[in-house]
Amino acid sequence: MRGILPVISRMRMDHDGAGSLHMWGDEVPVTADVRDGQPVLETSPDAHFPLVIRCTVNGDVLRMRFTNVGVEFDLTFDRAGEAEIAAHAAAQPVATPAPVGPDVTTNGLATAPPMGWNSWYGLRLRITDELVREVADALVEMGLRDAGYTFVTLDDGWQGGRGADGEILPNRGFPDMPTLGRKLHDLGLGFGIYSSPGPATCADYTGSFGYEEQDARTFARWGVDFLKYDWCSAGALYRTEEEMRGIFQRMGRALRESGRPIVFSLCQYGAFDVPRWGATVGGNLWRVSYDVEDRWESIEAIGFAEHSTPVGGWNDLDMLQIGLGGLSDVEYRTQMAIWAMRSAPLILSCDPRDLSASELHILTNRDIIAIDQDPLAAPVERHRIGAVDVWVKRLRVGHAVAFLNRTEDVVEARMTWEHIGLAHPARTRDAWTGVEAPASPEWSVALAAHESIVLRLLS
Ligand code: GLA
């Protein structure tokens, strides 16, 4: 489990001011500078989590202060410029007990897997009010809103500390949250926002720790309709399943009491079998994995992993990578097919203006979206025929069948409907090509590497 403590484990600095930090197991380059007579360390602005770390020097010890987290690390370098994190001191907040209470009553929202856009992969920490408005306009103009992508969520990087009264403040990029909320509502979109049960978010911005009720009220006043609540630094304060459930429930309850219907999206990377209990803390959807990446290996690992069947909400496989540029159309179609077959939330994350025509087609495919949003939300039955994965999903009317090739080779398989437990349908429609054809009793499929075919069975 990630938290503050394992975030930074080792650091190296050369005498010329260049060095690196070990963060979450990755080596991140940093440069040192002097401002106002004190060292400042800075990661590249392109880093996954761009950081500016203010330091003080006391004898041989360099003290790094992560302002938002309120945590300080002391480092003593050896002659080669290497330092293990020597001490973890100062203002580490103390966990307030958050015992699990009675289940939070359901808010009745998100009766289908939520769909929308989230700023994280496309804009990272460059988000501003202006860019979000541009994205919102693009979602409308490009037909994505009408296809169902209605929540517009500001992920990490909108926060700017707290006021004297404790109220969470946006940073300079967001001059007026209620007006932004109104703009989104006027466009027929929902307003989503992001916070953490820890004192800091994963990118070291202000979290809701100790201010849950106040933040829920503030979000409600801003017109927020959706909250993604990301574990991050809470891992340093809370370790057991009980503690995790208790602190998520505290926000779940605060949202229910805020007077505004707000979808609650849990993000704790699937810990403690969250599909079983996410709804009891007020959750509507919950992530079941670490962060998805725009690489085939990541789509495959998350897409094919088995999870418990969700109770009272949705298993969130993380965001659609379509439009981010790392995969081919064939592979993006397969991500979409898997997410839809598994009734996962469909949240795109690229700047929609970067979408190619074929990617826009993938995202707005009516059959695929209908399979995702089908009211039965039946779990897929998985079969394997030769090297082909064949998934069957019962729909309110008929079935959907996905043929998936997770291998690097062309694969082929012959099969009958009985092989996959189905009666022979009259016709099928191929979701990707739109071609309708009579169904034969026995047939074969051939799939290129990472390719998918999705059929809707028609009587
Ligand atoms: C975590 C989450 C991501 C994103 C970032 C933001 O890594 O899993 O989805 O919200 O934090 O810092």
Short mmCIF file of C-alpha atoms and ligand atoms in Angstrom, two decimals:
data_model
loop_
_atom_site.label_atom_id
_atom_site.label_comp_id
_atom_site.label_asym_id
_atom_site.label_seq_id
_atom_site.Cartn_x
_atom_site.Cartn_y
_atom_site.Cartn_z
CA MET A 1 0.00 0.00 0.00
CA ARG A 2 1.37 3.38 -0.95
CA GLY A 3 1.55 6.20 1.53
CA ILE A 4 3.80 9.03 2.52
CA LEU A 5 6.50 6.87 4.05
CA PRO A 6 7.40 4.71 1.07
CA VAL A 7 7.08 7.62 -1.36
CA ILE A 8 10.72 8.63 -1.19
CA SER A 9 13.21 6.09 -0.04
CA ARG A 10 16.61 7.19 -1.33
CA MET A 11 18.25 10.20 -2.85
CA ARG A 12 21.48 10.91 -4.73
CA MET A 13 22.96 14.33 -5.47
CA ASP A 14 26.04 15.12 -7.51
CA HIS A 15 28.22 18.07 -6.61
CA ASP A 16 27.01 19.93 -9.70
CA GLY A 17 23.45 20.00 -8.36
CA ALA A 18 21.94 17.17 -10.42
CA GLY A 19 20.60 14.05 -8.77
CA SER A 20 17.69 11.73 -8.37
CA LEU A 21 15.01 10.70 -5.93
CA HIS A 22 13.58 7.22 -5.57
CA MET A 23 9.82 7.69 -5.54
CA TRP A 24 7.51 4.70 -5.44
CA GLY A 25 10.35 2.58 -6.77
CA ASP A 26 11.06 4.84 -9.75
CA GLU A 27 14.19 6.92 -10.12
CA VAL A 28 13.12 10.53 -10.76
CA PRO A 29 15.74 13.11 -11.84
CA VAL A 30 15.94 16.28 -9.72
CA THR A 31 17.96 19.44 -9.96
CA ALA A 32 19.02 21.61 -7.05
CA ASP A 33 18.83 25.36 -7.07
CA VAL A 34 19.20 28.04 -4.42
CA ARG A 35 16.33 30.46 -3.79
CA ASP A 36 16.26 32.99 -0.97
CA GLY A 37 19.50 31.47 0.31
CA GLN A 38 17.97 28.00 0.72
CA PRO A 39 18.15 24.93 -1.50
CA VAL A 40 15.14 24.02 -3.59
CA LEU A 41 14.89 20.68 -5.34
CA GLU A 42 12.81 20.40 -8.43
CA THR A 43 11.75 17.48 -10.60
CA SER A 44 11.28 18.01 -14.29
CA PRO A 45 7.84 19.50 -15.05
CA ASP A 46 7.22 16.41 -17.22
CA ALA A 47 7.67 14.03 -14.27
CA HIS A 48 4.68 11.88 -13.34
CA PHE A 49 4.43 13.88 -10.13
CA PRO A 50 6.20 17.20 -10.68
CA LEU A 51 7.44 18.46 -7.31
CA VAL A 52 9.15 21.53 -5.94
CA ILE A 53 10.68 20.67 -2.58
CA ARG A 54 11.87 23.41 -0.25
CA CYS A 55 14.86 22.52 1.90
CA THR A 56 16.83 23.85 4.82
CA VAL A 57 20.38 22.93 5.69
CA ASN A 58 21.37 22.33 9.28
CA GLY A 59 24.99 21.27 9.61
CA ASP A 60 25.29 18.08 7.56
CA VAL A 61 21.58 17.47 7.44
CA LEU A 62 19.33 18.48 4.59
CA ARG A 63 15.72 18.82 5.63
CA MET A 64 13.18 18.50 2.82
CA ARG A 65 9.74 19.85 3.43
CA PHE A 66 6.70 18.73 1.50
CA THR A 67 4.51 21.66 2.27
CA ASN A 68 1.12 20.21 1.52
CA VAL A 69 1.72 16.97 3.34
CA GLY A 70 3.14 18.69 6.38
CA VAL A 71 5.90 16.10 6.51
CA GLU A 72 9.63 16.61 6.67
CA PHE A 73 12.41 14.25 5.74
CA ASP A 74 15.95 14.61 7.09
CA LEU A 75 18.79 13.44 4.89
CA THR A 76 22.49 13.10 5.59
CA PHE A 77 24.53 12.53 2.46
CA ASP A 78 27.65 10.41 2.43
CA ARG A 79 30.72 11.52 0.49
CA ALA A 80 29.46 9.89 -2.69
CA GLY A 81 26.30 11.99 -2.50
CA GLU A 82 24.02 9.09 -1.52
CA ALA A 83 21.47 9.37 1.25
CA GLU A 84 18.90 7.00 2.62
CA ILE A 85 15.95 8.75 4.15
CA ALA A 86 17.39 9.20 7.60
CA ALA A 87 14.46 10.37 9.60
CA HIS A 88 10.88 11.15 9.10
CA ALA A 89 9.99 13.82 11.52
CA ALA A 90 8.15 16.95 12.36
CA ALA A 91 4.55 17.57 11.63
CA GLN A 92 3.35 14.08 10.70
CA PRO A 93 -0.39 14.31 11.32
CA VAL A 94 -1.88 11.91 13.80
CA ALA A 95 -4.66 9.67 12.55
CA THR A 96 -8.03 10.40 14.03
CA PRO A 97 -9.89 7.20 14.75
CA ALA A 98 -12.63 6.65 12.19
CA PRO A 99 -14.52 3.56 13.32
CA VAL A 100 -16.76 1.86 10.77
CA GLY A 101 -20.32 2.91 11.50
CA PRO A 102 -23.63 1.74 10.12
CA ASP A 103 -23.73 1.41 6.33
CA VAL A 104 -24.20 4.69 4.48
CA THR A 105 -27.63 4.61 2.86
CA THR A 106 -27.47 4.51 -0.92
CA ASN A 107 -27.64 7.82 -2.77
CA GLY A 108 -29.42 6.09 -5.66
CA LEU A 109 -26.96 7.58 -8.17
CA ALA A 110 -24.89 5.91 -10.90
CA THR A 111 -27.48 3.29 -11.76
CA ALA A 112 -25.32 2.55 -14.82
CA PRO A 113 -21.49 2.70 -14.96
CA PRO A 114 -20.58 6.42 -14.92
CA MET A 115 -19.24 7.89 -18.14
CA GLY A 116 -17.26 11.06 -18.62
CA TRP A 117 -13.88 12.71 -18.90
CA ASN A 118 -11.13 13.08 -16.29
CA SER A 119 -8.19 15.46 -16.58
CA TRP A 120 -5.43 13.20 -15.29
CA TYR A 121 -3.80 11.54 -18.29
CA GLY A 122 -4.37 14.28 -20.84
CA LEU A 123 -3.57 17.38 -18.80
CA ARG A 124 -1.88 16.05 -15.62
CA LEU A 125 -0.97 19.00 -13.39
CA ARG A 126 -1.41 21.53 -16.19
CA ILE A 127 -5.17 21.72 -15.57
CA THR A 128 -6.74 25.16 -15.43
CA ASP A 129 -10.27 26.49 -15.52
CA GLU A 130 -9.67 27.65 -19.08
CA LEU A 131 -8.51 24.25 -20.35
CA VAL A 132 -11.37 22.46 -18.61
CA ARG A 133 -13.88 24.80 -20.25
CA GLU A 134 -12.28 24.14 -23.63
CA VAL A 135 -12.49 20.40 -23.05
CA ALA A 136 -16.12 20.70 -21.97
CA ASP A 137 -17.00 22.60 -25.14
CA ALA A 138 -15.16 19.98 -27.19
CA LEU A 139 -17.07 17.13 -25.51
CA VAL A 140 -20.31 18.77 -26.60
CA GLU A 141 -19.19 19.73 -30.12
CA MET A 142 -17.68 16.33 -30.85
CA GLY A 143 -20.81 14.43 -29.81
CA LEU A 144 -19.16 12.83 -26.78
CA ARG A 145 -21.64 14.32 -24.31
CA ASP A 146 -24.53 12.99 -26.37
CA ALA A 147 -22.85 9.58 -26.51
CA GLY A 148 -23.02 9.56 -22.69
CA TYR A 149 -19.70 11.06 -21.53
CA THR A 150 -21.20 13.56 -19.13
CA PHE A 151 -19.02 13.87 -16.01
CA VAL A 152 -16.12 16.31 -16.31
CA THR A 153 -13.75 15.61 -13.44
CA LEU A 154 -10.84 17.74 -12.30
CA ASP A 155 -8.33 15.19 -11.06
CA ASP A 156 -5.30 16.11 -8.95
CA GLY A 157 -3.77 19.58 -9.21
CA TRP A 158 -6.69 21.99 -8.73
CA GLN A 159 -6.10 22.58 -5.00
CA GLY A 160 -4.36 25.55 -3.41
CA GLY A 161 -4.24 25.01 0.34
CA ARG A 162 -6.79 26.19 2.93
CA GLY A 163 -8.07 29.54 4.06
CA ALA A 164 -7.99 30.77 7.66
CA ASP A 165 -11.44 29.27 8.21
CA GLY A 166 -10.19 25.90 7.01
CA GLU A 167 -11.99 26.08 3.70
CA ILE A 168 -10.20 24.27 0.88
CA LEU A 169 -9.10 26.70 -1.81
CA PRO A 170 -8.48 26.17 -5.49
CA ASN A 171 -5.15 27.35 -6.87
CA ARG A 172 -4.63 30.29 -9.23
CA GLY A 173 -5.65 28.18 -12.22
CA PHE A 174 -9.23 28.08 -10.93
CA PRO A 175 -10.48 31.57 -10.12
CA ASP A 176 -14.12 30.68 -9.51
CA MET A 177 -15.28 27.12 -8.89
CA PRO A 178 -19.06 27.78 -8.61
CA THR A 179 -18.98 29.57 -11.97
CA LEU A 180 -17.07 26.69 -13.54
CA GLY A 181 -19.68 24.31 -12.09
CA ARG A 182 -22.49 26.40 -13.58
CA LYS A 183 -20.80 26.46 -16.97
CA LEU A 184 -20.59 22.65 -16.95
CA HIS A 185 -24.21 22.32 -15.84
CA ASP A 186 -25.34 24.74 -18.55
CA LEU A 187 -23.69 22.45 -21.09
CA GLY A 188 -25.56 19.44 -19.68
CA LEU A 189 -22.41 18.07 -18.02
CA GLY A 190 -21.71 16.99 -14.44
CA PHE A 191 -18.95 18.57 -12.33
CA GLY A 192 -16.44 16.13 -10.86
CA ILE A 193 -13.64 16.88 -8.43
CA TYR A 194 -10.81 15.00 -6.68
CA SER A 195 -9.52 14.75 -3.13
CA SER A 196 -7.89 12.31 -0.71
CA PRO A 197 -8.63 11.00 2.79
CA GLY A 198 -4.97 11.76 3.53
CA PRO A 199 -3.45 15.16 4.31
CA ALA A 200 -2.05 15.30 0.78
CA THR A 201 -3.03 13.89 -2.57
CA CYS A 202 -0.76 11.67 -4.63
CA ALA A 203 0.77 14.73 -6.33
CA ASP A 204 1.23 16.43 -2.94
CA TYR A 205 -1.72 18.83 -3.10
CA THR A 206 -4.10 19.53 -0.22
CA GLY A 207 -6.15 16.50 0.87
CA SER A 208 -9.32 16.33 2.97
CA PHE A 209 -7.80 14.74 6.10
CA GLY A 210 -9.47 16.32 9.14
CA TYR A 211 -11.78 18.46 6.98
CA GLU A 212 -14.07 15.83 5.49
CA GLU A 213 -17.40 17.41 6.48
CA GLN A 214 -16.28 20.92 5.61
CA ASP A 215 -14.94 19.83 2.22
CA ALA A 216 -18.13 17.91 1.41
CA ARG A 217 -20.14 21.06 2.15
CA THR A 218 -17.75 23.19 0.07
CA PHE A 219 -17.96 20.80 -2.88
CA ALA A 220 -21.76 20.80 -2.62
CA ARG A 221 -21.77 24.60 -2.64
CA TRP A 222 -19.58 24.63 -5.74
CA GLY A 223 -22.13 22.43 -7.52
CA VAL A 224 -19.99 19.29 -7.53
CA ASP A 225 -21.76 16.11 -8.73
CA PHE A 226 -18.93 13.55 -8.47
CA LEU A 227 -16.01 13.10 -6.06
CA LYS A 228 -13.01 10.86 -6.76
CA TYR A 229 -11.42 10.14 -3.40
CA ASP A 230 -7.86 8.84 -3.73
CA TRP A 231 -6.05 7.00 -0.92
CA CYS A 232 -2.52 8.45 -1.47
CA SER A 233 -1.01 9.74 1.79
CA ALA A 234 -3.78 8.20 3.91
CA GLY A 235 -1.65 5.05 3.70
CA ALA A 236 0.75 6.55 6.22
CA LEU A 237 -2.02 7.06 8.76
CA TYR A 238 -4.40 4.17 8.27
CA ARG A 239 -3.31 0.62 7.65
CA THR A 240 -6.04 -1.89 8.44
CA GLU A 241 -9.16 -2.68 6.47
CA GLU A 242 -11.28 -1.34 9.33
CA GLU A 243 -9.40 1.97 9.32
CA MET A 244 -9.64 2.29 5.57
CA ARG A 245 -13.36 1.57 5.55
CA GLY A 246 -13.91 3.97 8.43
CA ILE A 247 -12.15 6.90 6.81
CA PHE A 248 -13.81 6.39 3.43
CA GLN A 249 -17.12 6.11 5.21
CA ARG A 250 -16.51 9.41 6.93
CA MET A 251 -16.49 11.15 3.55
CA GLY A 252 -19.33 8.96 2.24
CA ARG A 253 -21.49 10.09 5.13
CA ALA A 254 -20.38 13.71 4.78
CA LEU A 255 -21.42 13.69 1.12
CA ARG A 256 -24.83 12.21 2.01
CA GLU A 257 -25.26 14.98 4.60
CA SER A 258 -24.07 17.74 2.26
CA GLY A 259 -27.53 18.21 0.83
CA ARG A 260 -26.40 17.56 -2.76
CA PRO A 261 -26.46 14.26 -4.65
CA ILE A 262 -22.78 13.47 -5.28
CA VAL A 263 -21.46 10.30 -6.88
CA PHE A 264 -18.69 8.88 -4.68
CA SER A 265 -15.77 7.28 -6.53
CA LEU A 266 -13.35 5.36 -4.30
CA CYS A 267 -9.74 5.05 -5.36
CA GLN A 268 -7.72 2.70 -3.16
CA TYR A 269 -6.36 0.46 -5.93
CA GLY A 270 -8.53 -2.55 -5.04
CA ALA A 271 -7.25 -3.13 -1.51
CA PHE A 272 -9.13 -5.43 0.88
CA ASP A 273 -11.49 -6.74 -1.80
CA VAL A 274 -13.34 -3.42 -2.11
CA PRO A 275 -16.06 -4.71 -4.50
CA ARG A 276 -17.61 -6.43 -1.47
CA TRP A 277 -17.87 -3.35 0.75
CA GLY A 278 -17.45 -0.20 -1.37
CA ALA A 279 -21.18 0.50 -1.32
CA THR A 280 -21.40 0.23 2.48
CA VAL A 281 -19.18 3.32 2.84
CA GLY A 282 -21.34 5.23 0.35
CA GLY A 283 -19.29 4.39 -2.76
CA ASN A 284 -20.82 4.16 -6.21
CA LEU A 285 -17.68 2.94 -8.00
CA TRP A 286 -14.26 1.82 -6.86
CA ARG A 287 -10.95 1.27 -8.57
CA VAL A 288 -9.79 -2.34 -8.56
CA SER A 289 -6.18 -1.82 -9.66
CA TYR A 290 -3.19 0.47 -9.62
CA ASP A 291 -3.05 3.09 -12.34
CA VAL A 292 -3.69 1.99 -15.89
CA GLU A 293 -1.10 3.05 -18.43
CA ASP A 294 -1.16 3.70 -22.15
CA ARG A 295 0.71 0.42 -22.88
CA TRP A 296 -0.73 -2.90 -24.01
CA GLU A 297 0.76 -4.80 -21.03
CA SER A 298 -1.15 -2.56 -18.64
CA ILE A 299 -4.46 -2.82 -20.51
CA GLU A 300 -4.06 -6.59 -20.63
CA ALA A 301 -3.10 -6.98 -16.97
CA ILE A 302 -6.01 -4.85 -15.71
CA GLY A 303 -8.50 -5.96 -18.34
CA PHE A 304 -8.11 -9.69 -17.79
CA ALA A 305 -7.62 -9.67 -13.98
CA GLU A 306 -10.42 -11.34 -12.03
CA HIS A 307 -12.20 -9.39 -9.28
CA SER A 308 -15.08 -10.05 -6.96
CA THR A 309 -18.46 -9.22 -8.45
CA PRO A 310 -19.30 -5.70 -7.28
CA VAL A 311 -22.11 -5.29 -4.78
CA GLY A 312 -24.17 -2.12 -5.17
CA GLY A 313 -21.75 -0.23 -7.44
CA TRP A 314 -19.19 -0.63 -10.20
CA ASN A 315 -15.69 -2.07 -10.47
CA ASP A 316 -13.62 0.76 -11.96
CA LEU A 317 -10.87 -0.54 -14.27
CA ASP A 318 -9.45 3.01 -14.48
CA MET A 319 -9.55 5.35 -17.42
CA LEU A 320 -9.81 4.74 -21.15
CA GLN A 321 -6.44 5.41 -22.75
CA ILE A 322 -7.95 6.03 -26.19
CA GLY A 323 -6.46 9.15 -27.74
CA LEU A 324 -3.33 9.24 -25.61
CA GLY A 325 -1.23 7.90 -28.44
CA GLY A 326 0.49 4.81 -27.04
CA LEU A 327 -1.63 2.11 -28.68
CA SER A 328 -3.01 1.23 -32.10
CA ASP A 329 -6.70 1.50 -33.00
CA VAL A 330 -6.91 -2.29 -32.79
CA GLU A 331 -5.64 -2.19 -29.20
CA TYR A 332 -7.83 0.76 -28.20
CA ARG A 333 -10.85 -1.11 -29.58
CA THR A 334 -9.89 -4.04 -27.37
CA GLN A 335 -9.65 -1.82 -24.29
CA MET A 336 -13.11 -0.46 -25.03
CA ALA A 337 -14.49 -3.97 -25.67
CA ILE A 338 -13.12 -5.32 -22.37
CA TRP A 339 -14.31 -2.32 -20.35
CA ALA A 340 -17.80 -2.58 -21.88
CA MET A 341 -18.09 -6.33 -21.41
CA ARG A 342 -17.11 -5.85 -17.76
CA SER A 343 -19.58 -2.98 -17.15
CA ALA A 344 -16.71 -0.67 -16.17
CA PRO A 345 -17.04 3.11 -15.94
CA LEU A 346 -16.09 4.68 -19.28
CA ILE A 347 -13.96 7.71 -18.46
CA LEU A 348 -11.85 9.10 -21.24
CA SER A 349 -8.85 11.14 -20.29
CA CYS A 350 -7.08 12.51 -23.36
CA ASP A 351 -7.70 16.05 -24.52
CA PRO A 352 -10.67 15.21 -26.78
CA ARG A 353 -9.37 17.66 -29.36
CA ASP A 354 -6.47 15.25 -29.90
CA LEU A 355 -8.75 12.37 -30.93
CA SER A 356 -8.43 11.04 -34.46
CA ALA A 357 -11.64 10.31 -36.38
CA SER A 358 -11.18 6.57 -35.85
CA GLU A 359 -10.60 7.02 -32.09
CA LEU A 360 -13.74 9.14 -31.81
CA HIS A 361 -15.59 6.32 -33.56
CA ILE A 362 -14.27 3.81 -31.04
CA LEU A 363 -15.44 5.96 -28.10
CA THR A 364 -18.89 6.64 -29.51
CA ASN A 365 -19.73 3.15 -30.80
CA ARG A 366 -23.39 2.68 -29.90
CA ASP A 367 -23.36 -1.11 -29.56
CA ILE A 368 -20.32 -1.05 -27.30
CA ILE A 369 -21.76 1.69 -25.08
CA ALA A 370 -25.08 -0.15 -24.87
CA ILE A 371 -23.24 -3.33 -23.81
CA ASP A 372 -21.44 -1.35 -21.09
CA GLN A 373 -24.57 0.38 -19.85
CA ASP A 374 -26.91 -2.62 -20.11
CA PRO A 375 -29.29 -2.58 -17.11
CA LEU A 376 -28.69 -6.24 -16.21
CA ALA A 377 -24.98 -5.55 -15.62
CA ALA A 378 -24.45 -9.30 -15.80
CA PRO A 379 -20.91 -10.51 -15.07
CA VAL A 380 -19.13 -12.03 -18.08
CA GLU A 381 -18.77 -15.77 -18.46
CA ARG A 382 -15.27 -16.48 -19.63
CA HIS A 383 -14.41 -19.29 -22.06
CA ARG A 384 -11.18 -20.16 -23.80
CA ILE A 385 -11.29 -21.85 -27.17
CA GLY A 386 -7.84 -22.60 -28.48
CA ALA A 387 -5.91 -19.38 -27.91
CA VAL A 388 -9.03 -17.20 -28.18
CA ASP A 389 -10.66 -15.75 -25.08
CA VAL A 390 -14.42 -15.75 -25.57
CA TRP A 391 -16.50 -13.72 -23.15
CA VAL A 392 -20.28 -13.91 -23.03
CA LYS A 393 -22.45 -11.24 -21.40
CA ARG A 394 -26.17 -11.65 -21.00
CA LEU A 395 -27.99 -8.45 -21.88
CA ARG A 396 -31.51 -7.35 -21.08
CA VAL A 397 -32.30 -8.38 -24.65
CA GLY A 398 -30.03 -11.06 -26.08
CA HIS A 399 -26.31 -11.50 -25.49
CA ALA A 400 -22.99 -9.95 -26.42
CA VAL A 401 -20.00 -12.12 -27.23
CA ALA A 402 -16.44 -10.78 -27.33
CA PHE A 403 -13.58 -12.67 -28.95
CA LEU A 404 -10.28 -11.40 -27.62
CA ASN A 405 -6.72 -12.12 -28.60
CA ARG A 406 -4.36 -11.25 -25.79
CA THR A 407 -1.39 -12.89 -27.51
CA GLU A 408 1.24 -11.47 -29.86
CA ASP A 409 0.27 -13.87 -32.67
CA VAL A 410 -2.58 -14.30 -35.10
CA VAL A 411 -4.97 -16.78 -33.50
CA GLU A 412 -7.80 -18.79 -35.00
CA ALA A 413 -10.47 -21.01 -33.48
CA ARG A 414 -13.44 -23.02 -34.73
CA MET A 415 -16.48 -23.14 -32.51
CA THR A 416 -20.20 -23.67 -32.18
CA TRP A 417 -22.71 -21.77 -30.06
CA GLU A 418 -22.95 -24.78 -27.73
CA HIS A 419 -19.25 -24.41 -26.96
CA ILE A 420 -20.01 -21.09 -25.30
CA GLY A 421 -23.27 -22.15 -23.72
CA LEU A 422 -25.60 -20.31 -26.09
CA ALA A 423 -28.53 -21.22 -28.31
CA HIS A 424 -27.99 -20.64 -32.00
CA PRO A 425 -29.09 -17.03 -32.75
CA ALA A 426 -30.71 -16.01 -36.03
CA ARG A 427 -28.35 -13.15 -36.81
CA THR A 428 -25.36 -11.30 -35.39
CA ARG A 429 -24.15 -7.73 -35.64
CA ASP A 430 -20.44 -7.00 -35.48
CA ALA A 431 -20.09 -3.97 -33.21
CA TRP A 432 -16.89 -2.69 -34.81
CA THR A 433 -17.87 -3.10 -38.48
CA GLY A 434 -21.64 -2.72 -38.07
CA VAL A 435 -22.15 -5.71 -40.40
CA GLU A 436 -25.25 -7.81 -39.72
CA ALA A 437 -25.25 -11.39 -40.97
CA PRO A 438 -27.13 -14.65 -40.50
CA ALA A 439 -25.43 -16.79 -37.84
CA SER A 440 -24.16 -20.20 -38.95
CA PRO A 441 -24.18 -23.14 -36.50
CA GLU A 442 -20.40 -23.56 -36.66
CA TRP A 443 -17.90 -20.88 -37.55
CA SER A 444 -14.31 -19.80 -37.08
CA VAL A 445 -12.74 -16.55 -35.90
CA ALA A 446 -9.28 -15.25 -36.79
CA LEU A 447 -7.83 -12.39 -34.77
CA ALA A 448 -4.67 -10.36 -35.25
CA ALA A 449 -2.45 -9.73 -32.20
CA HIS A 450 -4.45 -7.88 -29.48
CA GLU A 451 -7.54 -7.73 -31.70
CA SER A 452 -11.16 -8.03 -30.58
CA ILE A 453 -14.44 -8.83 -32.28
CA VAL A 454 -17.66 -8.04 -30.45
CA LEU A 455 -20.95 -9.53 -31.66
CA ARG A 456 -24.45 -8.71 -30.56
CA LEU A 457 -26.71 -11.69 -31.00
CA LEU A 458 -30.04 -10.85 -32.61
CA SER A 459 -33.04 -13.14 -32.65
C1 GLA B 1 -3.22 8.29 -8.30
C2 GLA B 1 -4.50 7.84 -8.96
C3 GLA B 1 -4.57 8.41 -10.38
C4 GLA B 1 -4.49 9.93 -10.31
C5 GLA B 1 -3.23 10.37 -9.55
C6 GLA B 1 -3.22 11.85 -9.29
O1 GLA B 1 -2.08 7.77 -8.93
O2 GLA B 1 -4.60 6.43 -9.00
O3 GLA B 1 -5.76 8.02 -11.03
O4 GLA B 1 -5.65 10.42 -9.67
O5 GLA B 1 -3.12 9.71 -8.30
O6 GLA B 1 -2.16 12.26 -8.50
#
